[in-house]
XYZ file of C-alpha atoms in Angstrom:
716
model
C 11.090 28.038 23.957
C 8.703 29.375 26.974
C 5.534 26.920 25.420
C 8.342 24.286 25.331
C 8.705 24.843 29.072
C 5.252 24.604 29.639
C 4.743 21.188 27.929
C 7.033 19.753 31.546
C 4.254 21.170 33.964
C 2.575 18.570 36.349
C -0.462 20.122 36.068
C -2.352 18.367 32.688
C -4.786 21.416 32.477
C -1.858 23.463 31.476
C 0.373 21.241 29.554
C -3.054 20.646 27.157
C -3.428 24.546 26.826
C 0.246 24.672 25.920
C 0.060 21.900 23.658
C -2.496 23.485 21.755
C -1.221 26.913 21.690
C 1.703 25.147 19.567
C -0.853 23.503 17.318
C -2.547 26.801 16.208
C 0.832 27.833 15.660
C 1.573 24.630 13.394
C -1.674 25.536 11.950
C -0.900 28.477 10.527
C -1.903 31.401 13.126
C -5.047 31.722 10.816
C -6.275 33.879 13.325
C -3.897 37.195 12.277
C -4.326 35.455 7.880
C -6.651 36.917 5.393
C -6.399 34.196 2.772
C -6.007 30.854 2.649
C -2.362 30.787 1.355
C -1.613 32.728 4.438
C -2.307 30.102 6.521
C -0.694 27.487 4.319
C 2.479 29.387 4.461
C 2.794 29.755 7.728
C 1.970 26.358 8.575
C 5.011 25.531 6.778
C 6.996 27.943 8.161
C 6.088 27.335 11.862
C 6.575 23.672 11.371
C 10.055 24.225 10.147
C 10.434 26.393 13.218
C 8.600 24.012 15.860
C 11.289 21.310 14.058
C 14.359 23.304 15.607
C 13.126 23.956 18.728
C 12.645 20.211 19.633
C 9.009 20.058 19.495
C 8.710 16.977 17.902
C 10.718 15.184 20.579
C 8.615 16.843 23.219
C 5.671 15.836 21.887
C 7.086 12.375 21.067
C 8.081 12.128 24.916
C 4.180 13.547 25.548
C 2.495 10.485 23.316
C 4.532 7.921 25.403
C 3.195 9.042 28.141
C -0.288 9.378 27.144
C -0.274 5.625 25.236
C 1.034 4.292 28.596
C -0.822 6.271 30.948
C -3.034 3.483 32.305
C -5.729 5.833 34.229
C -6.909 6.847 30.745
C -7.196 3.334 29.532
C -9.096 2.328 32.767
C -11.226 5.216 32.650
C -12.513 4.349 28.523
C -12.770 1.019 29.293
C -15.495 1.613 32.532
C -17.767 4.001 29.944
C -20.485 2.578 27.948
C -20.015 5.026 24.967
C -16.270 6.533 23.860
C -16.450 9.715 23.032
C -14.089 12.709 21.824
C -13.632 14.145 25.104
C -11.600 10.968 25.730
C -9.046 11.345 23.946
C -8.415 15.158 23.749
C -4.765 15.259 24.289
C -4.117 12.550 22.103
C -5.805 14.388 19.066
C -3.995 17.640 20.224
C -0.585 15.886 20.110
C -1.094 13.260 16.967
C -2.051 16.678 15.221
C 0.591 18.673 15.997
C 2.870 15.985 14.847
C 1.088 15.271 11.347
C 1.538 18.705 10.544
C 5.318 18.715 11.197
C 5.402 15.797 9.573
C 3.038 16.537 6.737
C 4.663 20.303 5.823
C 8.602 19.105 5.836
C 8.005 16.201 3.966
C 6.848 18.143 0.785
C 9.279 19.901 -1.438
C 9.626 23.217 -2.740
C 11.761 24.518 -5.339
C 11.522 28.079 -3.172
C 12.600 25.937 0.438
C 15.846 27.860 1.416
C 19.140 25.439 2.021
C 18.541 25.060 6.124
C 15.354 23.565 4.875
C 16.297 21.271 3.421
C 18.996 19.798 6.004
C 16.366 19.907 8.667
C 14.285 17.470 5.623
C 17.092 15.110 5.891
C 17.926 14.684 9.855
C 14.460 14.965 10.305
C 13.572 11.777 8.034
C 16.870 9.795 9.087
C 15.214 10.478 12.801
C 11.758 8.754 11.701
C 13.780 6.591 10.100
C 16.292 5.330 12.252
C 16.088 4.844 16.321
C 17.856 7.651 17.505
C 15.373 8.840 20.480
C 14.141 5.454 21.296
C 14.827 1.783 20.537
C 12.296 1.633 17.991
C 11.491 3.861 14.689
C 8.478 5.996 14.910
C 6.249 4.283 12.384
C 6.641 1.443 14.759
C 5.572 3.151 17.856
C 2.113 3.806 15.581
C 1.275 0.104 14.611
C 1.835 -0.508 18.495
C -0.995 2.236 19.461
C -3.192 0.219 16.464
C -2.889 -3.267 17.948
C -2.977 -1.914 21.480
C -6.754 -0.168 20.534
C -7.530 -3.718 18.708
C -7.095 -5.435 21.433
C -9.188 -3.423 23.245
C -6.906 -2.204 25.940
C -7.063 1.239 24.846
C -10.353 1.925 22.855
C -10.289 5.895 23.264
C -6.779 6.221 20.755
C -8.264 8.202 18.093
C -7.662 6.204 15.205
C -8.183 8.086 12.175
C -5.200 10.355 13.694
C -2.875 7.634 14.084
C -3.503 5.829 10.452
C -3.113 9.323 9.051
C -0.256 9.686 10.599
C 1.199 6.495 10.138
C 0.977 6.629 6.773
C 2.487 9.852 6.094
C 5.363 8.411 8.169
C 6.004 5.945 5.764
C 5.615 8.126 2.737
C 8.077 10.382 4.530
C 10.877 7.502 5.393
C 10.633 5.045 2.827
C 10.016 7.391 0.040
C 6.802 7.782 -2.664
C 6.349 5.452 -6.007
C 8.801 8.084 -7.614
C 11.158 7.899 -5.598
C 10.963 4.086 -5.170
C 10.769 3.445 -9.221
C 14.336 5.489 -8.670
C 15.594 3.047 -6.179
C 14.453 0.131 -8.148
C 16.813 1.932 -11.402
C 19.337 2.272 -9.063
C 19.093 -1.338 -7.939
C 19.171 -2.954 -11.419
C 22.220 -0.759 -12.246
C 24.312 -2.073 -8.931
C 23.240 -5.810 -9.730
C 23.935 -4.976 -13.256
C 20.453 -5.733 -14.609
C 19.247 -4.401 -18.141
C 17.208 -1.060 -17.290
C 13.446 -0.961 -17.511
C 12.358 -1.380 -20.874
C 9.408 1.751 -19.753
C 8.812 3.917 -16.915
C 5.310 2.242 -15.412
C 4.268 5.562 -13.646
C 4.536 7.390 -17.450
C 2.370 4.993 -19.365
C -0.276 4.737 -16.782
C -0.441 8.463 -16.988
C -1.203 8.319 -20.270
C -3.441 5.553 -20.429
C -7.286 6.080 -21.586
C -9.935 4.710 -19.560
C -12.170 2.410 -21.615
C -16.019 2.401 -22.432
C -17.589 -0.326 -19.836
C -18.310 -3.685 -20.974
C -22.551 -4.018 -21.302
C -24.664 -6.169 -19.099
C -27.493 -8.124 -20.082
C -29.660 -5.735 -17.649
C -28.231 -3.192 -20.240
C -29.211 -4.893 -22.924
C -33.035 -5.727 -22.135
C -32.933 -1.851 -21.531
C -32.403 -1.727 -24.953
C -34.262 -3.351 -26.331
C -37.092 -2.042 -24.484
C -36.196 1.046 -25.532
C -36.375 -0.526 -29.549
C -40.067 -1.256 -28.903
C -41.065 1.919 -27.940
C -39.963 3.338 -31.675
C -36.019 3.399 -31.640
C -34.174 2.649 -34.522
C -33.451 -0.999 -34.844
C -29.338 -1.579 -34.502
C -27.066 -4.243 -34.909
C -26.836 -7.274 -32.288
C -22.969 -7.153 -32.585
C -21.468 -4.940 -29.725
C -18.034 -3.783 -31.111
C -14.801 -4.760 -29.023
C -12.495 -2.296 -27.039
C -9.625 -2.847 -29.522
C -11.465 -1.398 -32.349
C -12.955 1.948 -30.736
C -9.950 4.420 -31.323
C -9.784 3.007 -34.923
C -13.803 3.403 -35.116
C -14.115 6.853 -33.867
C -11.841 7.870 -36.088
C -12.844 5.790 -39.314
C -13.946 8.481 -41.685
C -15.699 6.041 -43.537
C -17.969 4.621 -41.877
C -21.453 5.032 -42.957
C -24.487 6.790 -41.921
C -26.303 3.506 -39.815
C -23.073 3.449 -37.976
C -23.837 6.820 -36.882
C -26.866 6.976 -35.875
C -26.250 3.948 -33.846
C -23.607 5.648 -31.838
C -25.525 8.633 -30.737
C -28.237 6.051 -29.957
C -25.540 4.015 -27.843
C -24.535 7.386 -26.109
C -28.613 8.245 -25.490
C -28.627 4.633 -23.414
C -25.396 5.442 -21.496
C -25.325 9.088 -20.384
C -26.107 7.909 -16.997
C -23.045 6.509 -16.104
C -20.815 8.462 -18.396
C -22.302 11.775 -17.685
C -21.164 11.538 -14.207
C -17.565 10.567 -15.112
C -16.510 12.495 -17.702
C -14.341 14.635 -15.041
C -12.591 11.188 -13.782
C -10.350 11.285 -17.715
C -8.643 14.713 -16.869
C -5.455 12.950 -15.096
C -4.793 11.572 -18.427
C -2.529 12.922 -20.793
C -4.534 11.765 -24.119
C -7.070 14.400 -25.278
C -10.602 13.506 -25.329
C -11.541 13.300 -29.289
C -13.428 15.795 -30.759
C -16.720 15.126 -31.442
C -16.288 15.951 -35.504
C -15.017 13.549 -37.798
C -11.906 14.166 -38.815
C -10.784 14.688 -42.710
C -9.390 11.856 -44.455
C -5.924 12.376 -45.105
C -5.452 12.891 -40.723
C -6.771 9.785 -39.718
C -4.353 7.646 -37.670
C -4.234 4.625 -35.874
C -2.602 3.680 -32.454
C 1.315 2.971 -33.020
C 1.341 -0.323 -30.588
C 0.171 -1.811 -27.317
C 1.489 0.562 -24.181
C 3.702 -2.126 -22.390
C 6.502 -3.790 -23.519
C 6.180 -8.219 -23.336
C 8.331 -10.232 -20.785
C 9.033 -13.410 -20.677
C 10.262 -15.166 -17.667
C 13.289 -18.029 -17.768
C 10.541 -20.732 -16.203
C 8.641 -19.757 -19.779
C 11.866 -20.212 -21.449
C 12.204 -23.337 -20.233
C 8.810 -24.846 -20.482
C 9.073 -23.247 -23.944
C 11.995 -25.807 -25.193
C 10.586 -28.568 -23.145
C 7.954 -28.981 -25.144
C 9.599 -28.575 -28.001
C 12.315 -31.418 -27.111
C 9.654 -33.880 -26.411
C 7.629 -33.125 -29.810
C 11.410 -33.394 -31.541
C 13.620 -35.455 -30.271
C 12.024 -37.621 -27.391
C 13.917 -36.109 -24.362
C 14.326 -32.771 -22.111
C 17.602 -31.621 -21.201
C 16.094 -29.990 -17.896
C 17.137 -26.239 -17.687
C 19.214 -25.978 -20.898
C 18.508 -23.383 -22.618
C 21.648 -22.569 -24.618
C 21.749 -26.381 -26.553
C 19.240 -26.267 -29.762
C 20.301 -29.371 -31.766
C 18.263 -31.337 -33.182
C 15.362 -28.573 -33.091
C 13.507 -27.282 -36.535
C 14.677 -23.602 -37.400
C 11.423 -21.826 -36.612
C 11.930 -22.948 -33.126
C 15.353 -21.636 -32.998
C 14.052 -17.678 -33.882
C 11.073 -18.638 -31.661
C 13.855 -19.107 -28.655
C 15.539 -16.083 -30.355
C 12.537 -13.730 -30.154
C 11.804 -15.223 -26.115
C 15.557 -14.183 -25.023
C 15.105 -10.814 -26.768
C 12.042 -10.252 -24.151
C 14.096 -11.701 -20.985
C 12.892 -9.841 -17.954
C 15.410 -10.495 -14.734
C 13.750 -9.100 -11.809
C 15.397 -7.970 -8.898
C 13.547 -10.224 -7.051
C 15.298 -13.161 -9.027
C 18.113 -12.308 -8.381
C 17.387 -12.351 -4.219
C 15.990 -15.269 -4.736
C 18.934 -17.292 -6.451
C 21.324 -15.460 -4.149
C 19.181 -16.775 -1.202
C 19.677 -20.505 -2.577
C 22.976 -19.729 -2.984
C 23.471 -19.357 1.060
C 21.193 -21.961 2.145
C 23.407 -24.818 -0.091
C 26.988 -23.028 0.904
C 26.640 -20.949 4.172
C 30.235 -21.242 5.280
C 31.975 -21.007 1.906
C 29.679 -17.775 1.191
C 30.183 -16.287 4.516
C 28.210 -13.654 6.197
C 25.614 -11.930 4.047
C 25.884 -7.770 3.980
C 22.815 -6.347 4.474
C 22.775 -2.543 3.766
C 20.788 -0.506 6.615
C 18.073 1.282 4.412
C 15.241 2.558 6.413
C 12.891 -0.476 5.029
C 15.106 -2.777 6.805
C 15.367 -0.759 9.794
C 11.161 -1.102 10.022
C 11.322 -4.807 9.082
C 13.616 -6.010 11.156
C 11.534 -4.203 14.306
C 8.629 -5.039 12.801
C 8.857 -8.584 12.270
C 8.176 -10.617 15.721
C 5.012 -9.152 15.925
C 4.539 -8.722 12.087
C 1.593 -11.032 12.427
C -0.972 -8.832 14.569
C -0.024 -5.648 13.042
C -1.403 -7.015 9.906
C -4.485 -8.266 11.374
C -5.409 -5.042 13.360
C -5.005 -3.303 10.108
C -7.514 -5.256 8.392
C -10.103 -5.323 11.444
C -10.380 -1.705 11.232
C -10.476 -1.669 7.309
C -13.418 -4.384 7.623
C -15.132 -2.078 10.227
C -14.459 1.071 7.793
C -15.576 -0.784 5.034
C -18.971 0.463 3.591
C -20.446 -3.076 3.120
C -19.807 -3.808 6.883
C -22.392 -4.439 9.395
C -22.471 -3.053 12.896
C -21.570 -6.161 15.232
C -21.240 -5.691 18.959
C -18.408 -7.344 19.061
C -16.652 -5.320 16.215
C -14.714 -2.370 17.754
C -15.309 1.052 17.747
C -13.616 3.288 15.193
C -15.957 5.881 16.092
C -14.150 7.442 19.177
C -12.906 10.413 17.481
C -15.970 11.404 15.535
C -18.802 10.843 18.054
C -19.761 14.033 20.501
C -20.181 13.351 24.246
C -24.004 14.734 23.423
C -25.408 13.102 20.776
C -27.381 15.415 18.539
C -30.828 16.824 18.886
C -31.536 18.354 15.235
C -32.310 16.674 11.681
C -29.461 19.075 10.923
C -27.236 18.096 13.631
C -27.699 14.712 13.198
C -26.930 14.919 9.211
C -24.082 16.580 9.717
C -22.789 13.833 11.835
C -23.835 11.462 9.301
C -21.303 12.722 6.528
C -18.528 13.334 9.450
C -18.997 9.383 10.205
C -18.859 8.567 6.475
C -15.834 10.970 5.729
C -14.487 9.540 9.212
C -14.573 5.977 7.515
C -13.389 7.299 4.152
C -10.286 8.438 5.146
C -9.193 5.451 7.464
C -10.313 3.447 4.384
C -7.877 5.605 2.768
C -4.791 5.713 4.873
C -5.064 1.955 5.543
C -4.552 1.024 1.874
C -2.302 3.520 1.291
C -0.543 2.613 4.143
C -0.290 -1.721 2.967
C 0.304 -0.533 -0.376
C 3.787 1.037 0.455
C 4.392 -1.071 2.973
C 4.213 -3.877 0.035
C 6.090 -2.154 -2.540
C 9.086 -1.400 -0.296
C 9.290 -5.032 0.846
C 9.186 -6.228 -2.405
C 12.079 -4.001 -3.433
C 14.094 -4.527 0.319
C 13.768 -8.280 -0.383
C 10.957 -10.459 -2.272
C 11.262 -12.916 1.082
C 10.116 -9.632 3.191
C 7.169 -9.293 1.191
C 6.134 -12.855 0.570
C 6.241 -12.809 4.324
C 4.066 -9.459 4.895
C 1.618 -11.044 1.781
C 1.282 -14.728 3.218
C -0.027 -12.772 7.232
C -2.404 -11.080 5.038
C -3.758 -13.838 3.046
C -3.922 -16.124 6.604
C -5.655 -13.174 7.964
C -8.694 -13.388 4.677
C -7.571 -10.166 3.055
C -7.937 -11.704 -0.108
C -12.280 -11.983 0.695
C -12.355 -8.821 2.422
C -10.745 -6.663 -0.342
C -13.571 -8.672 -2.639
C -16.319 -7.692 -0.354
C -15.212 -4.198 -0.216
C -15.638 -4.126 -3.441
C -19.260 -6.090 -3.618
C -21.280 -2.601 -3.551
C -22.279 -0.126 -5.794
C -18.767 0.823 -6.893
C -20.051 3.762 -8.533
C -22.105 5.339 -5.555
C -19.519 4.857 -3.456
C -16.615 7.016 -5.796
C -19.763 9.424 -6.825
C -20.235 10.144 -3.054
C -20.253 13.385 -1.029
C -19.778 13.091 2.406
C -18.280 16.507 3.009
C -18.700 20.246 3.798
C -16.133 22.386 1.659
C -17.095 25.284 3.562
C -16.251 23.260 6.866
C -12.585 22.377 5.381
C -9.477 23.621 6.230
C -7.994 26.209 5.831
C -11.285 27.580 4.082
C -13.214 27.225 7.697
C -10.503 29.663 9.420
C -10.389 32.760 6.905
C -14.418 32.879 5.948
C -17.191 33.683 7.843
C -19.081 30.270 7.774
C -22.710 30.862 6.035
C -25.778 29.055 7.998
C -25.815 25.464 7.241
C -29.398 24.216 6.000
C -30.455 20.820 5.155
C -30.317 21.209 1.500
C -26.730 22.230 1.793
C -25.695 19.512 3.465
C -27.462 17.185 0.944
C -26.007 19.074 -2.055
C -22.307 18.464 -1.133
C -19.237 20.159 -3.033
C -18.991 20.790 -6.388
C -16.986 17.649 -7.531
C -18.620 15.129 -9.425
C -16.482 12.388 -7.513
C -14.314 12.087 -4.943
C -10.651 11.408 -4.877
C -9.971 9.873 -1.879
C -12.237 6.868 -2.496
C -11.159 6.381 -6.314
C -7.817 6.092 -4.592
C -8.775 4.286 -2.071
C -10.372 1.842 -4.919
C -7.122 1.925 -6.914
C -4.932 0.788 -3.496
C -7.216 -2.060 -2.858
C -6.599 -3.100 -6.250
C -3.561 -3.139 -6.424
C -2.821 -4.959 -2.883
C -4.841 -7.377 -4.369
C -2.962 -7.564 -7.309
C 0.383 -8.106 -5.271
C -1.426 -10.895 -3.424
C -2.180 -12.690 -6.364
C 0.082 -12.351 -8.794
C 1.841 -15.713 -10.114
C 0.217 -17.085 -6.749
C -1.939 -19.929 -8.235
C -3.267 -21.005 -5.007
C -4.332 -17.443 -4.575
C -5.633 -17.194 -7.722
C -7.863 -19.914 -7.183
C -9.021 -18.030 -4.057
C -10.176 -15.120 -6.339
C -12.247 -17.838 -8.607
C -13.880 -19.831 -6.048
C -15.054 -16.430 -4.554
C -16.862 -15.627 -7.919
C -14.457 -12.341 -8.173
C -15.157 -12.107 -11.573
C -18.802 -9.865 -12.121
C -17.460 -8.171 -8.580
C -14.321 -6.770 -10.292
C -16.344 -6.464 -13.876
C -18.736 -4.520 -12.617
C -15.834 -1.832 -10.813
C -15.285 -1.771 -14.961
C -18.278 1.100 -15.259
C -15.296 3.642 -13.940
C -14.248 5.380 -16.419
C -10.180 5.542 -14.894
C -7.814 4.315 -16.813
C -5.255 2.935 -13.700
C -8.467 1.369 -11.970
C -9.169 -0.456 -15.096
C -6.200 -1.565 -15.811
C -5.670 -3.119 -12.597
C -8.828 -4.677 -12.251
C -8.500 -6.020 -16.318
C -5.006 -7.690 -14.402
C -6.992 -9.534 -12.113
C -9.767 -10.737 -14.431
C -6.715 -11.797 -17.161
C -5.091 -14.200 -14.081
C -7.875 -15.972 -14.077
C -9.448 -15.831 -17.066
C -7.978 -19.851 -17.898
C -9.901 -21.454 -14.911
C -13.569 -19.719 -15.541
C -14.129 -21.528 -18.669
C -15.016 -21.715 -22.434
C -18.392 -20.263 -21.764
C -16.836 -16.942 -19.973
C -14.688 -16.079 -21.841
C -17.186 -16.458 -25.267
C -19.939 -14.369 -23.637
C -17.748 -11.554 -22.215
C -15.276 -10.972 -25.181
C -15.694 -6.791 -24.991
C -13.570 -7.694 -21.679
C -11.132 -10.198 -23.034
C -10.386 -7.506 -26.091
C -9.868 -4.324 -23.832
C -7.063 -7.202 -21.331
C -5.732 -7.683 -24.554
C -5.246 -3.710 -24.992
C -4.209 -2.458 -21.779
C -2.746 -5.266 -20.144
C 0.667 -6.566 -20.470
C 1.541 -9.806 -23.010
C 3.751 -12.294 -21.134
C 4.808 -14.770 -24.300
C 3.670 -18.111 -24.659
C 1.150 -17.447 -21.916
C -1.611 -18.444 -22.831
C -4.255 -16.427 -20.637
C -7.049 -17.188 -22.467
C -6.840 -20.834 -22.668
C -7.362 -23.532 -20.168
C -4.489 -25.251 -21.781
C -1.767 -23.189 -20.039
C 0.738 -25.685 -18.137
C -0.261 -23.043 -15.084
C -3.558 -24.297 -15.336
C -3.224 -27.149 -14.876
C -4.224 -28.940 -11.013
C -2.064 -28.204 -8.414
C -1.008 -28.889 -4.307
C -2.214 -25.648 -3.774
C -1.026 -26.265 -0.022
C 2.454 -27.264 -0.854
C 2.837 -24.543 -3.282
C 2.083 -22.427 0.178
C 3.968 -24.677 2.425
C 6.998 -24.399 0.319
C 6.943 -20.579 0.454
C 6.440 -20.592 3.801
C 9.538 -22.958 4.846
C 11.730 -20.545 2.616
C 10.156 -17.935 4.388
C 11.130 -19.300 7.541
C 14.619 -19.993 6.483
C 15.294 -16.644 5.116
C 13.787 -15.252 8.405
C 15.633 -17.524 10.611
C 19.208 -17.005 9.104
C 19.183 -12.819 8.759
C 17.079 -12.039 12.214
C 17.361 -14.986 14.638
C 17.501 -13.798 18.014
C 20.895 -14.092 19.756
C 21.064 -16.271 22.503
C 20.007 -16.064 25.973
C 23.667 -15.607 28.185
C 23.238 -18.740 29.713
C 23.160 -20.580 26.931
C 25.657 -18.767 25.294
C 28.990 -20.697 24.655
C 31.884 -20.182 27.453
C 35.342 -19.347 26.541
C 37.609 -22.306 27.876
C 41.201 -20.904 26.615
C 43.341 -19.895 29.586
C 45.064 -17.210 27.089
C 41.600 -15.476 25.433
C 40.215 -15.020 28.651
C 43.688 -13.849 30.498
C 43.780 -11.311 27.367
C 40.404 -9.932 27.229
C 40.013 -6.346 28.695
C 37.452 -5.568 31.427
C 35.800 -2.328 32.187
C 35.775 -2.354 36.208
C 33.590 0.344 37.495
C 35.178 3.120 39.631
C 34.124 1.927 43.136
C 35.727 -0.861 42.441
C 38.971 1.105 41.833
C 38.624 2.499 45.223
C 38.375 -0.655 47.070
C 40.395 -2.828 45.318
C 43.289 -3.271 47.840
C 40.880 -4.628 50.274
C 39.315 -6.840 47.617
C 42.670 -8.474 46.850
C 43.139 -9.370 50.423
C 40.093 -10.004 51.401
C 39.196 -12.872 47.988
C 42.784 -13.428 47.114
C 45.322 -13.198 50.139
C 43.492 -14.403 53.054
C 42.231 -17.904 51.076
C 45.238 -20.315 51.299
C 45.642 -22.106 47.671
C 46.193 -26.250 47.625
C 48.166 -26.449 45.100
C 48.242 -30.291 45.392
C 44.754 -30.403 44.925
C 44.982 -27.969 41.922
C 47.799 -29.246 39.912
C 45.768 -32.927 40.818
C 42.685 -31.666 38.881
C 44.971 -30.886 35.710
């Protein structure tokens, strides 16, 4: 408590010393610990203790003071180069708040009941405007926009974005919580349960072999000329991989061919063998199985789905062919159609999937048609709803700011004079003078950018998924502003690099990581040890970022033909196909999804020369019945007025926002109550000082003023 009292002093240096002392407590009092486990234990224990003492509220007030500190902003604007020294106070405050949010957010089985109560209370404080008039996440979004506008270039963006990500994760919920909310929402709407748990299906997937490229084929032919055994020109498809690997009847020649293929691809597969450790299916043993133990795949991983629109299109085509006229959206009348069509419609209806979004769109159409009879809509006050309502009027600026920072942090971006400086909280006051210091700073800068990409991609994906569950038009509003801010070409530019090098990058020094560096003696760093990096074969952080960006791209383009054409126009197919070299099942799944939606536009020649990729799509991506994704004759592949499609969507979004979130009228434009009875029946709360001078006011304003009854009656 004495430390908290020290936060209220006027002296800035004394406040900073007290804040650093609290940061030492939040970091686990590592000076009194002997191992890393003790540091993490006491960090978590002290975070709950600090919260119960009101530390977070005190630091929130200090953070608001630092944000509004015009002197610090003006001094940072005058400096030619901003360094770590310009954001010392902000970094200490954000570090304490981040540690508290992260430690309290994570649940453990051994947590006492009072900790669980603290966790729920803390979640409510962050989700709903308790201490301030806005959620805490909105304050962090405001810091991001203020930084990008150039008014506060000293803000430590890495810490702000990390805290924003963890706050969204804590208040809205992670993917498992989102899945549980989705199941509960479907039950409330009376919809059938989900056919499978997508999280579990992806976890059980096995990565496919990357497709063969023309360069690799040339290298293989050169090796053949040097004396290697000749091999057949055909390459087996992914859909047959599991069969061929377990087939005991393969001849010796095929076995030799597989060994030679392994030699060719050893450079890629040798580095990424450990990348499949997150999958449940174990790798196949190298020895061949006996004949009686041959097993085959049980089926495709996903249950097929059918939309109501697909059934309507199928019946429309069938009626035009067999009867000569259509019945609109009628899917029940099958008179005049042959028996096979009846069976087809029955099968389609068995796999019909009605999403929560379909129900929300239908309800919105009914509210637009009958606003008076249906009355006001009951909106549930969820953390996602509160956040969207708070972000609504500045949401385009928030999205543009996040994408600006993402562009500056991308490894493919070039340094420009007009771009924002995201390295303000990593560059020291004095630049390095030795080679070792320069190498260490270079590693720090690359790691800094990777963390920024990770936090922005995770935050955007969380927002999109939660908003889509809360209401489809909230999701579409955010998606449309991301598309207008060139999010699609930005993500494609991010992947237009050597993605293997990015995922296997080693921008970290393990001996300097927390909490290792706090309880172990630091060895002498050399240039060789910095170049070697850690022992990991790949970087989980960069893999996580790549998967998030692919999922965001998939969210933006799904069922949007105009945005799918953007993928085709920007020539995304070769960029995405190169990403298939990463042998990680989840990343490959979303790459294949993005390739699937544009295959109908890429032409027959592309499909013919990429049969292995087409087989992988068939094997891993969910099938939609009546979806001719592999051909160009689908109804969705016909010419569309893409601008009209986006304009219609925008009109629906604006109608939704104006109906639910329209601003209250200013007082001068509010309707006036002219009814005498209702005005006299209103109860007005008069101030206390008016009660004391009531008789004087009555004498001066009422009794001393003559009433001209004739004029009053004449006016009536």
